[in-house]
C-alpha cells in the first residue's frame, strides 16, 4: 500500500498525517504539535513519517511568506517572517535531505483552496478565489484548474481599499495601516476597532456592515481581475452566520450590475471542508504529483 | 506562401492586415476603415481577406465586452455595448461562415498585451500585466505564459479604489462613478476633473500626482494578486513623459516595502511596440494556433 503524506505547517501548530494513495479523503493517522523553530519542528515531522516506508509523495501547505518560484536559489525556503527560528529556513531542503520523494510545496491558503477545488464548494469549477479571513487575510487562487502564481504566491489580503465612510479606524496592517484589506478587515482589526471580541458584537451592529463592505469590495476587485466561477470564504471571521448575506448585498451595490456573475448565493459562499481542509488539500496536492488521472495543480 | 491575418477591431476604426507566416513582424498589406455596424464592417473585413487564398489563421483583437468562454452558447459574440449595431453580433461566427480556418478570438487589450509579451517590453517574462489607459482602462494579463481569463476576460479597469485625499472629483464611470480606477483615472476623467485637456496641464500640476496615485494604487493591487514580472503601460495617457516616474514613486510609498518586486524602473514601464501593437499581437496569436514552436496563448 502506497501512502500520501500531508504537512499542514501553521505558525502556531503543525499537523502531519498520512492517507492511502487510493483514498485521500480518509486520514489513516494524524499528529499535531506546537510550532517550534524550524529545525526542531521538522525533526518531529520526520519522526512521524519515519514510521512509514512507502510514502509516494507529500503535500506541504506552509505559513508564509515562502519561496515558491522553482527557478529561485531559495526555492523551498521560508522567507522573512516574524516567527522565530524560521526566516531563511530551508524547509523543503530539510525534507528532501531526509527522504528524496516528490513534494508539493505551497502556501497554507493554497492548500485549503485546493481542497475546496477538488472536493469542496468549488468542486465543479475551473476558477476559484478562496479567501481566508482570520488573524490575517490570504487567498488561494485557482485559474483554469491551476494554482495561480507569478514571481511568487499571491498576497491578496493586501490589496488597496476604499474606506467605508463611517469607518474612522486607523488600521491594523503594519505595512499599509488602513489602506489594505487585511488592515481593515482581518479579525484583529475588528476587535481593535470596536474594543471587544467579534463574538460580543451583535448581528445588527454597524461593525458587520463595515466588515461586509470591505469583503464585498475585495470580491468586486477579484472579480474584475480574475473573473472566477466562485469566491469561497474560509477562516474564523466568516463563520459568523450573518456576514455572508451582508457581503452579497454589498457586492451587488458595489458591482452595480457592471459584470455578469452567477447568482450571488452561489457565487459568494462558505467553505465546505471543515477543519480538515488543510490536510485534505495536502493529500490532493501530493496525489496530483503521482497520479495523472488527478487534476494537476501546476503546469 | 502561407499567410497570417490580423483584425484589430476598435470601436472607431478597424485595421486588417496580412503577414507571412514565417515573419509575423512584417506587415505585407494593411487597410483600415471606420467602424460601422457589425454586418457592414465585417463585409469590408472579408473583402480585404478575399484577396488571399492561403490564410493559415487569423487573430482577432476586438473591442469589448465580448464572449470568450469556449463553452458558452454565445462564444464569439459581441456582448451588450453602447456601440450601435454590435450588441449580440456573432463576430466570430460571421468570419467562420466566410472561411472556416483557425481564429484566435480575444480582446483588444489582450492582443496588444500579447504583442508586448512576445516582442515588446515583456519579451523575457512569464507573467505580465499590460494596462492601457486612454478613453477607458483595460488590462491584458498573462500568467505563466498564457492569457488569463476566468468565466470571461478581465475588466481590470474597474477595480475598486481609495480616493486621493485631495481629489473631490465625482468620477466618470457610468457604473461605479468615483469608486473604480476607470472612473478616476481614464483620459476623460482627467479632462472633466480639471476642465481642460491633459495636454494643457503642466508637468508640476497636482493633476499628475493624483493620476499617478491611482495608477500606482492599481499596480499595488495587481501586484498583490498576480505577482507579475512586469507591469507595462500603454494607451494615450501614459505617453505623458512625467507620468511613469511619478507612478513608480507613488507605488513605492503605497507598497511600503511589503512585497519584493524588481527595480521599479524595470517593473513599471512603457510599451515598446508602437502603433502596430494591436496588429502584431493578432499575428502572434494567429501564429500560436498554427505553429507549435511559438508560445501558446491558451491551454
Coordinates of C-alpha atoms in Angstrom, one line a residue:
Chain A
X1 CA 0.0 0.0 0.0
X2 CA 1.4 3.4 -1.1
X3 CA 0.7 6.4 1.1
X4 CA 0.3 10.1 0.7
X5 CA 1.7 12.5 3.3
X6 CA 0.4 15.8 4.5
X7 CA 2.2 18.6 6.3
X8 CA 0.0 21.5 7.4
X9 CA 2.6 23.9 8.6
X10 CA 0.9 26.6 10.7
X11 CA 2.5 29.4 12.6
X12 CA 1.3 28.1 15.9
X13 CA 0.7 24.4 15.2
X14 CA 1.9 21.7 12.8
X15 CA -0.4 18.9 11.7
X16 CA 1.1 15.8 9.9
X17 CA -0.9 12.9 8.5
X18 CA -1.0 10.0 6.1
X19 CA -3.7 8.6 3.8
X20 CA -3.9 5.7 1.4
X21 CA -2.9 6.9 -2.1
X22 CA -6.2 5.5 -3.4
X23 CA -8.3 7.2 -0.7
X24 CA -7.0 10.7 0.0
X25 CA -10.2 11.7 1.8
X26 CA -9.6 9.4 4.7
X27 CA -6.9 10.2 7.3
X28 CA -5.2 7.0 8.4
X29 CA -3.1 8.6 11.1
X30 CA -2.6 12.2 12.2
X31 CA -0.5 14.0 14.8
X32 CA -0.1 17.6 15.7
X33 CA 2.4 19.6 17.8
X34 CA 3.1 23.2 18.6
X35 CA 5.3 25.0 16.1
X36 CA 8.9 25.5 17.5
X37 CA 11.8 26.7 15.5
X38 CA 12.5 25.3 12.0
X39 CA 15.0 22.5 12.8
X40 CA 13.2 21.3 15.9
X41 CA 9.8 21.2 14.3
X42 CA 11.0 19.5 11.1
X43 CA 12.7 16.8 13.3
X44 CA 9.2 16.0 14.7
X45 CA 7.7 15.9 11.2
X46 CA 10.4 13.5 10.1
X47 CA 9.9 11.3 13.1
X48 CA 6.3 11.0 12.3
X49 CA 6.9 10.0 8.7
X50 CA 9.7 7.6 9.7
X51 CA 7.0 5.2 10.7
X52 CA 6.1 4.7 7.1
X53 CA 8.4 3.2 4.4
X54 CA 6.2 3.6 1.4
X55 CA 5.2 7.3 1.1
X56 CA 4.6 8.1 -2.6
X57 CA 4.5 11.9 -2.2
X58 CA 4.0 14.6 0.5
X59 CA 2.0 17.8 0.2
X60 CA 3.3 20.7 2.3
X61 CA 1.0 23.7 2.9
X62 CA 3.1 26.2 4.9
X63 CA 2.6 29.6 6.6
X64 CA 4.3 32.3 4.6
X65 CA 5.9 34.1 3.1
X66 CA 7.7 31.2 1.4
X67 CA 9.7 30.9 -1.8
X68 CA 7.6 29.0 -4.4
X69 CA 9.5 30.1 -7.5
X70 CA 11.0 26.9 -8.9
X71 CA 14.0 28.7 -10.5
X72 CA 14.9 30.6 -7.4
X73 CA 18.0 29.8 -5.4
X74 CA 15.9 29.8 -2.2
X75 CA 13.0 27.8 -3.6
X76 CA 11.6 25.8 -0.7
X77 CA 12.7 28.3 1.9
X78 CA 10.7 30.2 4.4
X79 CA 11.3 33.9 3.7
X80 CA 11.5 36.8 6.2
X81 CA 9.0 36.2 8.9
X82 CA 8.5 37.5 12.5
X83 CA 8.1 33.8 13.5
X84 CA 11.3 33.0 15.5
X85 CA 13.6 30.4 14.0
X86 CA 12.1 30.3 10.6
X87 CA 13.4 33.2 8.5
X88 CA 15.6 31.8 5.8
X89 CA 15.0 28.2 6.9
X90 CA 15.2 25.6 4.0
X91 CA 12.0 23.7 4.9
X92 CA 11.8 21.8 1.6
X93 CA 15.5 21.1 1.5
X94 CA 15.4 19.6 5.0
X95 CA 12.6 17.2 3.9
X96 CA 14.4 16.3 0.7
X97 CA 17.6 15.5 2.6
X98 CA 15.5 13.3 4.9
X99 CA 13.8 11.4 2.0
X100 CA 14.1 12.2 -1.6
X101 CA 10.5 11.7 -2.8
X102 CA 8.1 14.1 -4.6
X103 CA 6.9 17.1 -2.5
X104 CA 4.2 19.6 -3.4
X105 CA 5.4 22.8 -1.8
X106 CA 2.9 25.6 -1.5
X107 CA 1.2 28.1 0.9
X108 CA -1.4 27.2 3.6
X109 CA -4.1 29.1 1.8
X110 CA -3.3 27.4 -1.5
X111 CA -3.6 24.0 0.3
X112 CA -7.0 24.8 1.8
X113 CA -8.1 26.4 -1.5
X114 CA -7.1 23.3 -3.5
X115 CA -9.2 21.2 -1.1
X116 CA -12.2 23.3 -1.9
X117 CA -11.4 23.0 -5.6
X118 CA -11.1 19.2 -5.5
X119 CA -13.9 18.2 -3.1
X120 CA -15.5 21.3 -1.6
X121 CA -17.6 24.3 -2.6
X122 CA -15.8 24.7 -5.9
X123 CA -15.5 21.1 -6.9
X124 CA -17.3 21.8 -10.2
X125 CA -15.4 25.0 -11.0
X126 CA -12.4 25.8 -13.2
X127 CA -11.6 29.2 -11.5
X128 CA -11.7 29.9 -7.8
X129 CA -10.8 32.6 -5.3
X130 CA -10.5 31.1 -1.9
X131 CA -10.2 33.8 0.8
X132 CA -9.4 33.1 4.4
X133 CA -10.3 35.8 6.9
X134 CA -8.9 35.3 10.3
X135 CA -5.8 36.6 12.1
X136 CA -4.7 37.7 8.7
X137 CA -6.3 37.6 5.2
X138 CA -4.9 35.4 2.4
X139 CA -6.0 34.0 -0.9
X140 CA -5.5 30.8 -2.8
X141 CA -6.4 31.4 -6.4
X142 CA -7.1 28.7 -9.0
X143 CA -7.3 29.7 -12.6
X144 CA -8.2 27.3 -15.3
X145 CA -7.5 24.4 -12.9
X146 CA -4.1 25.5 -11.8
X147 CA -2.9 27.3 -8.7
X148 CA -2.1 30.9 -9.8
X149 CA 1.3 32.4 -9.0
X150 CA 3.6 34.8 -10.7
X151 CA 7.1 35.6 -9.4
X152 CA 5.7 34.4 -6.1
X153 CA 2.4 33.4 -4.5
X154 CA -0.5 35.9 -4.2
X155 CA -0.7 38.1 -1.1
X156 CA -4.2 39.2 -2.0
X157 CA -5.1 40.2 1.6
X158 CA -3.0 43.3 0.9
X159 CA -5.0 44.8 -2.0
X160 CA -5.6 48.6 -1.6
X161 CA -9.1 49.6 -0.3
X162 CA -11.5 52.4 -0.2
X163 CA -12.6 53.1 3.4
X164 CA -16.2 52.9 4.5
X165 CA -17.4 56.5 5.0
X166 CA -18.3 55.7 8.6
X167 CA -15.1 54.0 9.5
X168 CA -12.5 56.1 11.3
X169 CA -10.3 53.1 12.4
X170 CA -6.6 53.7 12.0
X171 CA -6.0 50.2 10.5
X172 CA -4.1 47.1 11.7
X173 CA -1.6 46.3 8.9
X174 CA 2.0 47.1 9.9
X175 CA 2.8 47.9 6.3
X176 CA -0.3 49.6 5.0
X177 CA -2.2 50.6 8.1
X178 CA -5.8 51.3 7.0
X179 CA -5.0 51.2 3.3
X180 CA -5.3 47.4 2.7
X181 CA -7.9 44.7 3.1
X182 CA -6.1 42.9 5.9
X183 CA -5.5 46.2 7.8
X184 CA -9.2 46.9 7.8
X185 CA -11.0 43.6 7.8
X186 CA -8.9 40.8 9.5
X187 CA -10.0 39.6 12.9
X188 CA -7.7 41.7 14.9
X189 CA -8.9 44.8 13.1
X190 CA -12.5 44.1 14.0
X191 CA -11.6 43.6 17.7
X192 CA -9.3 46.6 17.9
X193 CA -11.7 48.9 16.1
X194 CA -14.7 48.0 18.3
X195 CA -12.8 47.3 21.6
X196 CA -14.4 43.9 22.1
X197 CA -14.3 40.5 20.6
X198 CA -16.3 39.8 17.5
X199 CA -18.4 37.3 19.5
X200 CA -19.6 40.2 21.7
X201 CA -20.7 42.3 18.7
X202 CA -24.5 41.8 18.0
X203 CA -25.7 40.9 14.5
X204 CA -27.3 44.3 13.8
X205 CA -24.2 46.3 14.7
X206 CA -22.6 48.7 12.2
X207 CA -19.4 46.6 12.7
X208 CA -20.8 43.8 10.4
X209 CA -22.0 46.3 7.7
X210 CA -18.5 47.7 7.6
X211 CA -16.8 44.3 7.6
X212 CA -19.2 43.1 4.8
X213 CA -18.4 46.3 2.8
X214 CA -14.7 45.5 2.8
X215 CA -15.1 41.8 2.0
X216 CA -17.5 42.7 -0.8
X217 CA -15.2 45.4 -2.1
X218 CA -12.4 42.9 -2.3
X219 CA -14.7 40.5 -4.0
X220 CA -15.6 43.1 -6.7
X221 CA -11.9 43.7 -7.3
X222 CA -11.0 40.0 -7.5
X223 CA -14.0 39.5 -9.9
X224 CA -12.8 42.3 -12.2
X225 CA -9.3 40.9 -12.4
X226 CA -9.8 37.2 -12.3
X227 CA -13.5 36.5 -13.3
X228 CA -13.7 33.4 -11.1
X229 CA -16.6 30.9 -11.1
X230 CA -16.9 31.3 -7.3
X231 CA -15.5 33.1 -4.3
X232 CA -15.2 30.8 -1.3
X233 CA -14.7 32.3 2.2
X234 CA -12.9 30.4 4.9
X235 CA -11.2 31.3 8.2
X236 CA -12.7 32.3 11.5
X237 CA -14.5 35.6 10.7
X238 CA -16.9 34.3 8.0
X239 CA -18.1 31.7 10.5
X240 CA -20.3 34.5 11.7
X241 CA -23.7 33.5 10.2
X242 CA -24.9 37.0 9.4
X243 CA -21.8 38.0 7.5
X244 CA -22.0 36.5 4.0
X245 CA -25.6 37.6 3.3
X246 CA -24.4 41.2 4.1
X247 CA -21.4 40.6 1.8
X248 CA -23.6 39.5 -1.0
X249 CA -25.8 42.6 -0.6
X250 CA -22.9 45.0 -0.5
X251 CA -21.3 43.2 -3.5
X252 CA -24.4 43.8 -5.6
X253 CA -24.4 47.5 -4.6
X254 CA -20.7 48.0 -5.3
X255 CA -20.6 46.0 -8.6
X256 CA -23.7 47.9 -9.7
X257 CA -24.5 45.3 -12.5
X258 CA -21.3 46.0 -14.3
X259 CA -20.2 42.4 -14.7
X260 CA -22.4 39.3 -15.1
X261 CA -21.7 36.9 -12.2
X262 CA -23.6 33.7 -11.1
X263 CA -26.5 34.2 -8.6
X264 CA -24.8 35.7 -5.5
X265 CA -25.8 32.9 -3.1
X266 CA -23.9 30.5 -5.3
X267 CA -21.1 32.9 -6.1
X268 CA -20.1 34.1 -2.6
X269 CA -20.1 31.0 -0.4
X270 CA -18.7 29.4 2.7
X271 CA -16.0 26.7 2.6
X272 CA -17.5 23.2 2.7
X273 CA -14.5 21.3 4.0
X274 CA -14.2 21.7 7.8
X275 CA -11.1 21.7 9.9
X276 CA -9.6 19.0 7.7
X277 CA -9.3 21.3 4.7
X278 CA -5.6 22.0 5.1
X279 CA -4.7 18.3 5.4
X280 CA -7.1 17.3 2.6
X281 CA -5.5 19.9 0.4
X282 CA -2.1 18.4 1.1
X283 CA -3.2 14.9 0.2
X284 CA -4.8 16.1 -3.0
X285 CA -1.7 18.1 -3.9
X286 CA 0.5 15.1 -3.2
X287 CA -1.8 12.9 -5.3
X288 CA -1.5 15.3 -8.2
X289 CA 2.2 14.6 -8.3
X290 CA 1.8 10.8 -8.6
X291 CA -1.4 10.3 -10.4
X292 CA -2.1 11.6 -13.8
X293 CA -5.8 10.9 -13.5
X294 CA -6.0 13.5 -10.7
X295 CA -6.3 17.2 -11.5
X296 CA -2.8 18.7 -11.9
X297 CA -2.2 21.6 -9.6
X298 CA 0.7 23.1 -11.6
X299 CA 1.8 23.1 -15.2
Chain B
X1 CA 3.4 31.1 -49.0
X2 CA 1.1 30.8 -46.1
X3 CA -0.2 34.0 -44.5
X4 CA -1.4 35.2 -41.1
X5 CA -4.3 37.5 -40.8
X6 CA -4.9 40.3 -38.3
X7 CA -8.2 42.0 -37.4
X8 CA -7.8 44.9 -34.9
X9 CA -11.4 45.6 -34.2
X10 CA -11.6 49.0 -32.5
X11 CA -14.8 50.9 -31.6
X12 CA -13.9 53.7 -34.0
X13 CA -11.7 52.1 -36.6
X14 CA -10.9 48.6 -37.9
X15 CA -7.4 47.6 -39.1
X16 CA -6.9 44.5 -41.1
X17 CA -3.6 43.2 -42.3
X18 CA -1.7 40.1 -43.5
X19 CA 1.9 38.9 -42.9
X20 CA 3.9 35.9 -44.0
X21 CA 3.6 33.1 -41.6
X22 CA 7.4 32.9 -41.2
X23 CA 7.7 36.6 -40.5
X24 CA 4.8 37.9 -38.3
X25 CA 6.7 41.1 -37.6
X26 CA 6.4 42.5 -41.1
X27 CA 3.1 43.7 -42.4
X28 CA 2.7 42.8 -46.1
X29 CA -0.5 44.7 -46.6
X30 CA -2.8 46.7 -44.3
X31 CA -6.1 48.5 -44.6
X32 CA -8.2 50.5 -42.2
X33 CA -11.7 51.8 -42.3
X34 CA -14.2 53.4 -39.9
X35 CA -16.2 51.1 -37.7
X36 CA -19.8 50.9 -38.9
X37 CA -22.4 48.3 -37.6
X38 CA -21.4 44.7 -37.3
X39 CA -22.5 43.3 -40.7
X40 CA -21.3 46.2 -42.8
X41 CA -17.9 46.3 -41.1
X42 CA -17.4 42.5 -41.4
X43 CA -18.2 42.6 -45.1
X44 CA -15.3 45.0 -45.5
X45 CA -13.1 42.8 -43.5
X46 CA -14.0 39.8 -45.6
X47 CA -13.5 41.7 -48.8
X48 CA -9.9 42.5 -47.7
X49 CA -9.1 38.9 -46.9
X50 CA -10.8 37.7 -50.1
X51 CA -7.7 38.8 -51.9
X52 CA -5.7 36.0 -50.3
X53 CA -6.3 32.2 -50.8
X54 CA -3.8 30.8 -48.4
X55 CA -4.5 32.3 -44.9
X56 CA -3.4 29.8 -42.3
X57 CA -5.1 31.6 -39.3
X58 CA -6.4 35.0 -38.3
X59 CA -6.0 36.7 -34.9
X60 CA -8.9 38.9 -33.9
X61 CA -8.5 41.5 -31.1
X62 CA -11.9 43.1 -30.6
X63 CA -13.3 46.0 -28.5
X64 CA -15.5 44.5 -25.8
X65 CA -17.2 43.2 -23.9
X66 CA -17.0 40.0 -25.9
X67 CA -17.8 36.4 -25.1
X68 CA -14.5 34.5 -24.8
X69 CA -15.8 31.4 -22.9
X70 CA -15.3 28.5 -25.3
X71 CA -18.3 26.6 -23.8
X72 CA -20.7 29.5 -24.0
X73 CA -23.6 29.5 -26.5
X74 CA -22.6 33.0 -27.5
X75 CA -18.9 32.3 -27.7
X76 CA -17.5 34.7 -30.4
X77 CA -20.3 37.3 -29.9
X78 CA -20.0 40.9 -29.0
X79 CA -22.0 41.4 -25.8
X80 CA -24.0 44.4 -24.7
X81 CA -22.3 47.5 -25.8
X82 CA -23.4 51.1 -26.4
X83 CA -21.7 50.8 -29.9
X84 CA -24.6 50.8 -32.4
X85 CA -25.1 47.6 -34.4
X86 CA -22.8 45.4 -32.4
X87 CA -24.7 44.2 -29.3
X88 CA -25.3 40.5 -29.8
X89 CA -23.5 40.4 -33.1
X90 CA -21.8 37.0 -33.9
X91 CA -18.5 38.4 -35.0
X92 CA -16.6 35.1 -34.9
X93 CA -19.5 33.2 -36.5
X94 CA -19.6 35.6 -39.4
X95 CA -15.9 35.0 -40.0
X96 CA -16.2 31.3 -39.8
X97 CA -19.1 31.2 -42.2
X98 CA -17.0 33.2 -44.6
X99 CA -13.9 30.9 -44.3
X100 CA -13.5 28.0 -41.9
X101 CA -9.9 28.5 -40.7
X102 CA -8.5 28.8 -37.2
X103 CA -9.2 32.1 -35.5
X104 CA -7.8 33.4 -32.3
X105 CA -10.6 35.4 -30.7
X106 CA -9.8 37.8 -27.9
X107 CA -10.0 41.3 -26.6
X108 CA -8.1 44.3 -28.0
X109 CA -6.1 44.7 -24.7
X110 CA -5.2 41.0 -24.8
X111 CA -3.9 41.5 -28.4
X112 CA -1.7 44.4 -27.5
X113 CA -0.6 42.8 -24.3
X114 CA 0.3 39.6 -26.1
X115 CA 2.4 41.7 -28.6
X116 CA 4.4 43.1 -25.6
X117 CA 4.8 39.6 -24.2
X118 CA 6.2 38.2 -27.5
X119 CA 8.3 41.0 -28.8
X120 CA 8.0 44.1 -26.6
X121 CA 8.8 45.2 -23.0
X122 CA 7.9 41.8 -21.5
X123 CA 9.5 39.6 -24.1
X124 CA 11.6 37.9 -21.4
X125 CA 8.8 37.5 -18.9
X126 CA 6.4 34.8 -17.9
X127 CA 3.8 37.0 -16.1
X128 CA 2.6 40.3 -17.4
X129 CA 0.0 42.9 -16.6
X130 CA -0.5 45.1 -19.6
X131 CA -2.6 48.2 -18.7
X132 CA -3.9 50.6 -21.3
X133 CA -5.0 54.0 -20.1
X134 CA -6.9 56.0 -22.6
X135 CA -10.6 56.6 -23.2
X136 CA -11.1 53.7 -20.9
X137 CA -8.8 51.5 -18.8
X138 CA -8.3 47.8 -19.6
X139 CA -5.9 45.1 -18.9
X140 CA -4.4 42.1 -20.7
X141 CA -3.0 39.7 -18.2
X142 CA -0.5 36.9 -19.0
X143 CA 0.1 34.4 -16.3
X144 CA 2.7 31.6 -16.8
X145 CA 2.8 32.4 -20.5
X146 CA -1.0 32.2 -21.0
X147 CA -3.6 34.8 -21.4
X148 CA -5.6 34.9 -18.1
X149 CA -9.3 34.5 -18.2
X150 CA -12.0 33.0 -15.9
X151 CA -15.6 32.9 -16.9
X152 CA -14.8 35.8 -19.1
X153 CA -11.9 38.2 -19.8
X154 CA -10.6 40.6 -17.1
X155 CA -12.2 44.0 -16.7
X156 CA -9.3 45.2 -14.5
X157 CA -10.0 48.9 -15.2
X158 CA -13.0 48.5 -12.8
X159 CA -11.2 47.5 -9.6
X160 CA -12.3 49.4 -6.6
X161 CA -10.2 52.4 -5.5
X162 CA -9.3 54.5 -2.5
X163 CA -9.6 58.2 -3.4
X164 CA -6.7 60.6 -3.2
X165 CA -7.3 62.9 -0.2
X166 CA -7.2 66.0 -2.3
X167 CA -9.5 64.6 -5.1
X168 CA -13.1 65.8 -4.9
X169 CA -14.0 64.7 -8.5
X170 CA -17.3 62.9 -8.8
X171 CA -15.9 60.2 -11.1
X172 CA -16.6 59.3 -14.7
X173 CA -17.6 55.6 -14.7
X174 CA -21.3 55.2 -15.5
X175 CA -21.4 52.1 -13.2
X176 CA -19.1 53.0 -10.4
X177 CA -18.7 56.8 -10.6
X178 CA -15.7 57.6 -8.5
X179 CA -15.2 54.2 -7.0
X180 CA -13.3 52.4 -9.7
X181 CA -10.0 53.0 -11.5
X182 CA -11.5 53.9 -14.9
X183 CA -13.9 56.4 -13.2
X184 CA -11.0 58.2 -11.6
X185 CA -8.0 57.8 -14.0
X186 CA -9.1 57.3 -17.6
X187 CA -8.5 60.2 -20.0
X188 CA -12.0 61.6 -19.9
X189 CA -11.8 61.7 -16.1
X190 CA -8.7 63.8 -16.2
X191 CA -10.2 66.2 -18.7
X192 CA -13.5 66.5 -16.9
X193 CA -11.9 66.9 -13.4
X194 CA -9.6 69.7 -14.5
X195 CA -11.8 71.3 -17.1
X196 CA -9.1 71.2 -19.8
X197 CA -7.3 68.7 -22.0
X198 CA -4.4 66.7 -20.5
X199 CA -2.0 68.4 -22.9
X200 CA -2.8 71.8 -21.3
X201 CA -2.0 70.6 -17.8
X202 CA 1.6 71.4 -16.8
X203 CA 4.0 68.8 -15.5
X204 CA 4.1 70.1 -12.0
X205 CA 0.3 70.2 -11.6
X206 CA -1.4 68.3 -8.8
X207 CA -3.3 66.5 -11.6
X208 CA -0.4 64.3 -12.4
X209 CA 0.3 63.5 -8.8
X210 CA -3.3 62.3 -8.4
X211 CA -3.2 60.4 -11.7
X212 CA 0.0 58.7 -10.6
X213 CA -1.5 57.9 -7.2
X214 CA -4.4 56.0 -8.9
X215 CA -2.2 54.1 -11.4
X216 CA 0.2 53.2 -8.6
X217 CA -2.6 52.1 -6.3
X218 CA -3.9 49.8 -9.1
X219 CA -0.4 48.5 -9.7
X220 CA 0.0 47.6 -6.0
X221 CA -3.3 45.7 -6.1
X222 CA -2.4 43.8 -9.3
X223 CA 1.0 43.0 -7.8
X224 CA -0.6 41.6 -4.6
X225 CA -3.0 39.4 -6.6
X226 CA -1.0 38.4 -9.6
X227 CA 2.7 38.9 -8.7
X228 CA 3.7 39.7 -12.3
X229 CA 7.2 40.1 -13.6
X230 CA 6.3 43.4 -15.1
X231 CA 3.5 46.0 -15.4
X232 CA 3.5 47.6 -18.9
X233 CA 1.5 50.8 -19.5
X234 CA 0.1 51.6 -22.9
X235 CA -2.6 53.9 -24.2
X236 CA -2.6 57.6 -24.6
X237 CA -2.4 58.9 -21.0
X238 CA 1.0 57.2 -20.2
X239 CA 2.6 58.9 -23.2
X240 CA 3.0 61.8 -20.9
X241 CA 6.7 61.7 -20.1
X242 CA 6.4 62.8 -16.5
X243 CA 3.8 60.3 -15.5
X244 CA 5.6 56.9 -15.0
X245 CA 8.3 58.3 -12.8
X246 CA 5.5 59.6 -10.5
X247 CA 3.8 56.3 -10.7
X248 CA 6.9 54.5 -9.6
X249 CA 7.4 56.9 -6.7
X250 CA 3.8 56.5 -5.5
X251 CA 4.0 52.7 -5.9
X252 CA 7.0 52.6 -3.6
X253 CA 5.1 54.7 -1.0
X254 CA 1.9 52.7 -1.2
X255 CA 3.6 49.3 -1.3
X256 CA 5.7 50.3 1.7
X257 CA 8.2 47.5 1.1
X258 CA 5.7 44.8 1.7
X259 CA 6.4 42.7 -1.3
X260 CA 9.7 42.3 -3.1
X261 CA 9.4 43.5 -6.7
X262 CA 12.0 44.1 -9.4
X263 CA 13.7 47.6 -9.6
X264 CA 10.8 49.9 -10.3
X265 CA 12.2 51.4 -13.5
X266 CA 12.2 47.9 -14.9
X267 CA 8.9 46.8 -13.2
X268 CA 6.7 49.7 -14.2
X269 CA 7.4 50.5 -17.9
X270 CA 6.1 51.9 -21.1
X271 CA 5.0 49.7 -24.0
X272 CA 7.8 49.1 -26.6
X273 CA 5.6 48.3 -29.6
X274 CA 4.2 51.4 -31.2
X275 CA 1.0 51.8 -33.1
X276 CA 1.5 48.4 -34.6
X277 CA 1.0 46.6 -31.2
X278 CA -2.6 45.6 -31.9
X279 CA -1.8 44.1 -35.4
X280 CA 1.4 42.5 -34.2
X281 CA -0.5 40.8 -31.3
X282 CA -3.1 39.5 -33.8
X283 CA -0.3 38.0 -36.0
X284 CA 1.4 36.4 -33.0
X285 CA -1.9 35.0 -31.7
X286 CA -2.7 33.6 -35.1
X287 CA 0.8 32.1 -35.3
X288 CA 0.3 30.4 -31.9
X289 CA -2.6 28.5 -33.5
X290 CA -0.6 27.0 -36.3
X291 CA 3.0 26.8 -35.0
X292 CA 3.9 24.7 -32.0
X293 CA 7.3 26.4 -31.8
X294 CA 5.5 29.6 -31.0
X295 CA 4.4 30.4 -27.4
X296 CA 0.9 29.1 -27.0
X297 CA -1.5 31.8 -25.9
X298 CA -4.1 29.4 -24.4
X299 CA -4.2 25.9 -22.9

